Amino acid sequence: MKSLKLILGSIYLFVFGYKILYNNLSIPKQIKQFTAIVADSGDYETIAQYKPQDATTNPSLISAAARKTPISCYDDEAIA
């Protein structure tokens, strides 16, 4: 994102034909004003950080995220 902000050093950012003010809002927050944010990730922290409207259900991504993130609380809920 840092490199994107450097490239977009102008006052306005054009997204899908809409002119939006490039101010203190982050690029994802500005884009979220005009379009839907969708996460293509199984990483729970990333999904929580960006609060997308939808997320993937790709089993390989969920499996990869489960191996690196402790999700024991989810396992307990699923078993009960």
Coordinates of N, CA and C in Angstrom, one line a residue:
M1 N 0.8 -1.2 0.0 CA 0.0 0.0 0.0 C 0.9 1.3 0.0
K2 N 2.0 1.2 0.6 CA 2.9 2.4 0.7 C 3.3 2.8 -0.7
S3 N 3.6 1.9 -1.6 CA 4.0 2.2 -2.9 C 2.8 2.8 -3.7
L4 N 1.6 2.3 -3.5 CA 0.4 2.7 -4.1 C 0.2 4.2 -3.7
K5 N 0.4 4.5 -2.5 CA 0.2 5.9 -2.0 C 1.2 6.8 -2.7
L6 N 2.4 6.4 -2.9 CA 3.4 7.2 -3.5 C 3.0 7.4 -5.0
I7 N 2.5 6.4 -5.7 CA 2.1 6.6 -7.1 C 0.9 7.5 -7.1
L8 N 0.0 7.5 -6.2 CA -1.2 8.3 -6.2 C -1.0 9.6 -5.4
G9 N 0.1 10.3 -5.7 CA 0.4 11.5 -5.0 C -0.4 12.7 -5.3
S10 N -1.3 12.5 -6.3 CA -2.2 13.6 -6.7 C -3.3 13.8 -5.7
I11 N -4.1 14.9 -5.9 CA -5.1 15.2 -4.9 C -6.3 14.2 -5.1
Y12 N -6.6 13.8 -6.3 CA -7.8 13.0 -6.5 C -7.4 11.6 -7.0
L13 N -8.1 10.6 -6.6 CA -8.0 9.2 -7.1 C -9.2 8.9 -7.9
F14 N -9.0 8.3 -9.1 CA -10.1 7.9 -9.9 C -10.3 6.4 -9.8
V15 N -11.5 6.0 -9.4 CA -11.9 4.6 -9.2 C -13.2 4.4 -10.0
F16 N -13.1 3.5 -11.0 CA -14.3 3.2 -11.8 C -15.0 4.5 -12.3
G17 N -14.3 5.5 -12.7 CA -14.8 6.7 -13.2 C -15.3 7.7 -12.1
Y18 N -15.2 7.4 -10.9 CA -15.6 8.3 -9.8 C -14.4 9.0 -9.3
K19 N -14.5 10.3 -9.1 CA -13.4 11.1 -8.6 C -13.6 11.2 -7.1
I20 N -12.7 10.7 -6.3 CA -12.8 10.8 -4.9 C -11.5 11.5 -4.3
L21 N -11.7 12.2 -3.2 CA -10.7 13.0 -2.6 C -9.7 12.1 -2.0
Y22 N -8.4 12.3 -2.3 CA -7.3 11.5 -1.6 C -6.9 12.3 -0.4
N23 N -7.5 11.8 0.7 CA -7.2 12.5 2.0 C -6.7 11.5 3.0
N24 N -7.0 11.7 4.3 CA -6.5 10.8 5.3 C -7.0 9.4 5.3
L25 N -8.1 9.1 4.5 CA -8.6 7.8 4.5 C -7.6 6.9 3.7
S26 N -7.5 5.6 4.1 CA -6.7 4.7 3.4 C -7.3 4.3 2.1
I27 N -6.5 3.8 1.2 CA -7.0 3.4 -0.1 C -8.1 2.4 0.0
P28 N -8.0 1.3 0.8 CA -9.1 0.4 0.9 C -10.4 1.0 1.4
K29 N -10.3 2.0 2.3 CA -11.5 2.6 2.9 C -12.1 3.5 1.8
Q30 N -11.3 4.2 1.0 CA -11.9 5.0 -0.1 C -12.5 4.1 -1.2
I31 N -11.9 3.0 -1.5 CA -12.5 2.2 -2.5 C -13.8 1.5 -2.0
K32 N -13.8 1.3 -0.7 CA -15.0 0.6 -0.1 C -16.3 1.5 -0.2
Q33 N -16.1 2.8 -0.4 CA -17.2 3.8 -0.6 C -17.9 3.5 -1.9
F34 N -17.3 2.9 -2.9 CA -17.9 2.8 -4.2 C -18.0 1.4 -4.7
T35 N -17.5 0.4 -4.0 CA -17.5 -1.0 -4.5 C -17.5 -1.9 -3.3
A36 N -17.7 -3.2 -3.6 CA -17.7 -4.2 -2.5 C -16.3 -4.8 -2.4
I37 N -15.9 -4.9 -1.1 CA -14.6 -5.5 -0.8 C -14.8 -7.0 -0.5
V38 N -14.1 -7.8 -1.2 CA -14.2 -9.3 -1.1 C -12.8 -9.8 -0.7
A39 N -12.7 -10.7 0.3 CA -11.5 -11.3 0.7 C -11.3 -12.6 0.0
D40 N -10.2 -12.8 -0.7 CA -9.8 -14.1 -1.3 C -8.7 -14.7 -0.4
S41 N -9.0 -15.0 0.8 CA -8.0 -15.4 1.8 C -8.7 -16.3 2.9
G42 N -7.9 -17.1 3.4 CA -8.4 -17.9 4.6 C -7.8 -17.4 5.9
D43 N -7.0 -16.3 5.8 CA -6.4 -15.8 6.9 C -7.4 -14.9 7.8
Y44 N -7.7 -15.5 8.9 CA -8.8 -14.8 9.7 C -8.4 -13.4 10.2
E45 N -7.1 -13.1 10.5 CA -6.8 -11.8 10.9 C -6.9 -10.8 9.7
T46 N -6.6 -11.2 8.5 CA -6.7 -10.3 7.4 C -8.2 -10.0 7.1
I47 N -9.0 -11.0 7.2 CA -10.4 -10.9 6.9 C -11.0 -9.9 8.0
A48 N -10.6 -10.1 9.2 CA -11.1 -9.2 10.3 C -10.6 -7.8 10.2
Q49 N -9.4 -7.6 9.7 CA -8.8 -6.3 9.5 C -9.6 -5.5 8.5
Y50 N -9.9 -6.1 7.3 CA -10.5 -5.3 6.3 C -12.1 -5.4 6.3
K51 N -12.7 -6.2 7.0 CA -14.1 -6.4 7.2 C -14.8 -6.4 5.8
P52 N -14.5 -7.4 5.0 CA -15.1 -7.5 3.6 C -16.5 -7.9 3.7
Q53 N -17.2 -7.7 2.6 CA -18.6 -8.1 2.5 C -18.7 -9.6 2.3
D54 N -17.7 -10.2 1.7 CA -17.7 -11.6 1.5 C -16.3 -12.1 1.5
A55 N -16.2 -13.4 1.7 CA -14.9 -14.1 1.8 C -15.0 -15.4 1.1
T56 N -13.8 -15.9 0.6 CA -13.8 -17.2 -0.1 C -14.1 -18.3 0.7
T57 N -14.6 -19.4 0.1 CA -14.8 -20.7 0.8 C -13.9 -21.7 0.2
N58 N -12.8 -21.3 -0.4 CA -11.9 -22.2 -1.0 C -11.2 -23.1 0.1
P59 N -11.4 -24.4 0.0 CA -10.9 -25.3 1.1 C -9.4 -25.2 1.3
S60 N -8.7 -25.1 0.2 CA -7.2 -25.1 0.3 C -6.7 -23.8 1.0
L61 N -7.4 -22.7 0.8 CA -7.0 -21.4 1.6 C -7.4 -21.6 3.0
I62 N -8.5 -22.1 3.3 CA -8.9 -22.3 4.7 C -8.0 -23.3 5.4
S63 N -7.6 -24.3 4.7 CA -6.7 -25.3 5.3 C -5.3 -24.7 5.6
A64 N -4.8 -23.9 4.7 CA -3.5 -23.3 4.9 C -3.5 -22.3 6.0
A65 N -4.6 -21.5 6.2 CA -4.7 -20.6 7.3 C -4.9 -21.3 8.6
A66 N -5.6 -22.5 8.6 CA -5.8 -23.2 9.8 C -4.5 -23.8 10.3
R67 N -3.6 -24.1 9.4 CA -2.3 -24.7 9.8 C -1.4 -23.7 10.5
K68 N -1.5 -22.4 10.1 CA -0.6 -21.4 10.7 C -1.3 -20.6 11.8
T69 N -2.6 -20.6 12.0 CA -3.3 -19.9 13.0 C -3.9 -20.8 14.0
P70 N -3.7 -20.6 15.3 CA -4.4 -21.4 16.3 C -5.9 -21.1 16.3
I71 N -6.7 -22.1 16.0 CA -8.1 -22.0 15.9 C -8.8 -23.0 16.8
S72 N -8.3 -23.3 17.9 CA -8.9 -24.3 18.8 C -10.3 -23.9 19.2
C73 N -10.5 -22.6 19.4 CA -11.9 -22.2 19.8 C -12.9 -22.5 18.8
Y74 N -12.5 -22.4 17.5 CA -13.4 -22.8 16.4 C -13.7 -24.3 16.4
D75 N -12.6 -25.1 16.7 CA -12.8 -26.5 16.7 C -13.7 -26.9 17.8
D76 N -13.6 -26.4 19.0 CA -14.5 -26.7 20.1 C -16.0 -26.4 19.7
E77 N -16.2 -25.3 19.1 CA -17.6 -24.9 18.7 C -18.1 -25.8 17.7
A78 N -17.3 -26.3 16.7 CA -17.7 -27.1 15.7 C -18.1 -28.5 16.2
I79 N -17.3 -29.0 17.2 CA -17.6 -30.3 17.7 C -18.8 -30.4 18.6
A80 N -19.1 -29.3 19.3 CA -20.2 -29.2 20.2 C -21.6 -29.2 19.6

